[in-house]
């Protein structure tokens, strides 16, 4: 029975997060957003994520797919449902709540 519970926990934890960050060129705000996203992913998603950067200054038509109205915007494609966060992602707590990421441990 312990093995079954641990398999369930591993399956839940092995979920891959597909994240898409929409930016407009390599502006300071875009670079900060990417750095913040990378830090959050490494700390809370334990390597189980993929980040796709979409530069709308080069591919503006891609904004239509996710209804992008402001930049930078982070879109969580998977796990569903799709979630969006606008801004430089500097408020870690808001990003975690917005993406429904549960911290691995409560360190406080």
CSV table of C-alpha atoms in Angstrom, one decimal:
chain,number,residue,atom,x,y,z
A,1,UNK,CA,0.0,0.0,0.0
A,2,UNK,CA,2.9,2.4,0.7
A,3,UNK,CA,4.2,1.8,-2.8
A,4,UNK,CA,0.8,2.8,-4.3
A,5,UNK,CA,0.7,6.0,-2.3
A,6,UNK,CA,4.3,6.8,-3.3
A,7,UNK,CA,3.6,6.1,-7.0
A,8,UNK,CA,0.6,8.5,-6.8
A,9,UNK,CA,2.7,11.2,-5.3
A,10,UNK,CA,5.5,10.7,-7.9
A,11,UNK,CA,2.9,10.9,-10.7
A,12,UNK,CA,1.5,14.1,-9.3
A,13,UNK,CA,5.0,15.5,-8.8
A,14,UNK,CA,6.2,14.4,-12.3
A,15,UNK,CA,3.8,16.7,-14.1
A,16,UNK,CA,5.5,18.9,-16.6
A,17,UNK,CA,4.7,22.6,-16.7
A,18,UNK,CA,4.6,24.2,-20.1
A,19,UNK,CA,5.1,27.9,-19.8
A,20,UNK,CA,5.2,30.5,-22.5
A,21,UNK,CA,6.6,34.0,-21.9
A,22,UNK,CA,5.6,36.7,-24.3
A,23,UNK,CA,8.0,39.6,-24.6
A,24,UNK,CA,8.8,42.4,-27.1
A,25,UNK,CA,12.5,42.2,-27.8
A,26,UNK,CA,15.2,42.0,-25.1
A,27,UNK,CA,14.1,45.0,-23.1
A,28,UNK,CA,15.1,45.3,-19.4
A,29,UNK,CA,11.6,44.4,-18.3
A,30,UNK,CA,11.6,41.3,-20.6
A,31,UNK,CA,15.0,40.2,-19.3
A,32,UNK,CA,13.9,40.7,-15.7
A,33,UNK,CA,10.7,38.7,-16.3
A,34,UNK,CA,12.7,35.8,-17.8
A,35,UNK,CA,15.2,35.8,-14.9
A,36,UNK,CA,12.4,35.9,-12.3
A,37,UNK,CA,10.5,33.1,-14.1
A,38,UNK,CA,13.7,30.9,-14.4
A,39,UNK,CA,14.4,31.4,-10.6
A,40,UNK,CA,10.8,30.5,-9.6
A,41,UNK,CA,10.8,27.4,-11.9
A,42,UNK,CA,14.1,26.1,-10.6
A,43,UNK,CA,13.0,26.7,-7.0
A,44,UNK,CA,9.5,25.4,-7.1
A,45,UNK,CA,9.1,23.1,-10.2
A,46,UNK,CA,12.2,21.0,-9.6
A,47,UNK,CA,13.3,20.9,-13.3
A,48,UNK,CA,9.8,19.7,-14.4
A,49,UNK,CA,9.1,22.6,-16.7
A,50,UNK,CA,9.7,24.0,-20.2
A,51,UNK,CA,9.8,27.7,-21.0
A,52,UNK,CA,9.1,29.0,-24.4
A,53,UNK,CA,10.0,32.6,-25.2
A,54,UNK,CA,7.8,34.3,-27.8
A,55,UNK,CA,9.3,37.6,-29.1
A,56,UNK,CA,6.3,39.5,-30.4
A,57,UNK,CA,8.5,42.1,-32.0
A,58,UNK,CA,9.6,39.3,-34.5
A,59,UNK,CA,6.3,37.3,-34.5
A,60,UNK,CA,3.4,39.6,-33.7
A,61,UNK,CA,0.8,37.2,-35.1
A,62,UNK,CA,1.5,34.8,-32.2
A,63,UNK,CA,-0.2,37.2,-29.8
A,64,UNK,CA,-3.6,36.2,-31.2
A,65,UNK,CA,-3.3,32.5,-30.0
A,66,UNK,CA,-3.2,33.5,-26.3
A,67,UNK,CA,-5.0,36.8,-26.5
A,68,UNK,CA,-1.9,38.8,-25.4
A,69,UNK,CA,-2.8,42.4,-24.6
A,70,UNK,CA,0.2,43.5,-22.5
A,71,UNK,CA,3.9,42.6,-22.2
A,72,UNK,CA,5.6,40.7,-20.7
A,73,UNK,CA,2.9,38.1,-20.2
A,74,UNK,CA,3.4,34.6,-18.8
A,75,UNK,CA,1.0,31.9,-20.0
A,76,UNK,CA,0.8,28.5,-18.3
A,77,UNK,CA,-0.3,26.2,-21.1
A,78,UNK,CA,0.0,23.0,-19.0
A,79,UNK,CA,-1.2,21.8,-16.6
A,80,UNK,CA,-4.7,23.1,-17.6
A,81,UNK,CA,-6.5,25.3,-17.1
A,82,UNK,CA,-4.5,28.0,-18.8
A,83,UNK,CA,-3.4,30.8,-16.5
A,84,UNK,CA,-1.9,34.2,-17.4
A,85,UNK,CA,0.2,36.7,-15.4
A,86,UNK,CA,1.2,40.1,-16.8
A,87,UNK,CA,4.3,41.9,-15.6
A,88,UNK,CA,7.9,41.2,-14.8
A,89,UNK,CA,7.1,38.4,-12.3
A,90,UNK,CA,9.1,40.1,-9.5
A,91,UNK,CA,6.4,39.2,-6.9
A,92,UNK,CA,7.1,35.5,-6.3
A,93,UNK,CA,4.1,35.0,-4.1
A,94,UNK,CA,1.7,36.4,-6.7
A,95,UNK,CA,3.3,34.3,-9.4
A,96,UNK,CA,2.9,31.1,-7.3
A,97,UNK,CA,-0.7,31.9,-6.5
A,98,UNK,CA,-1.4,33.0,-10.1
A,99,UNK,CA,0.0,29.8,-11.5
A,100,UNK,CA,-1.3,27.6,-8.7
A,101,UNK,CA,2.2,26.4,-7.8
A,102,UNK,CA,2.4,24.9,-4.3
A,103,UNK,CA,5.7,25.4,-2.6
A,104,UNK,CA,7.5,22.1,-1.9
A,105,UNK,CA,7.9,23.0,1.8
A,106,UNK,CA,6.7,25.9,3.9
A,107,UNK,CA,10.0,27.3,5.1
A,108,UNK,CA,8.4,30.0,7.3
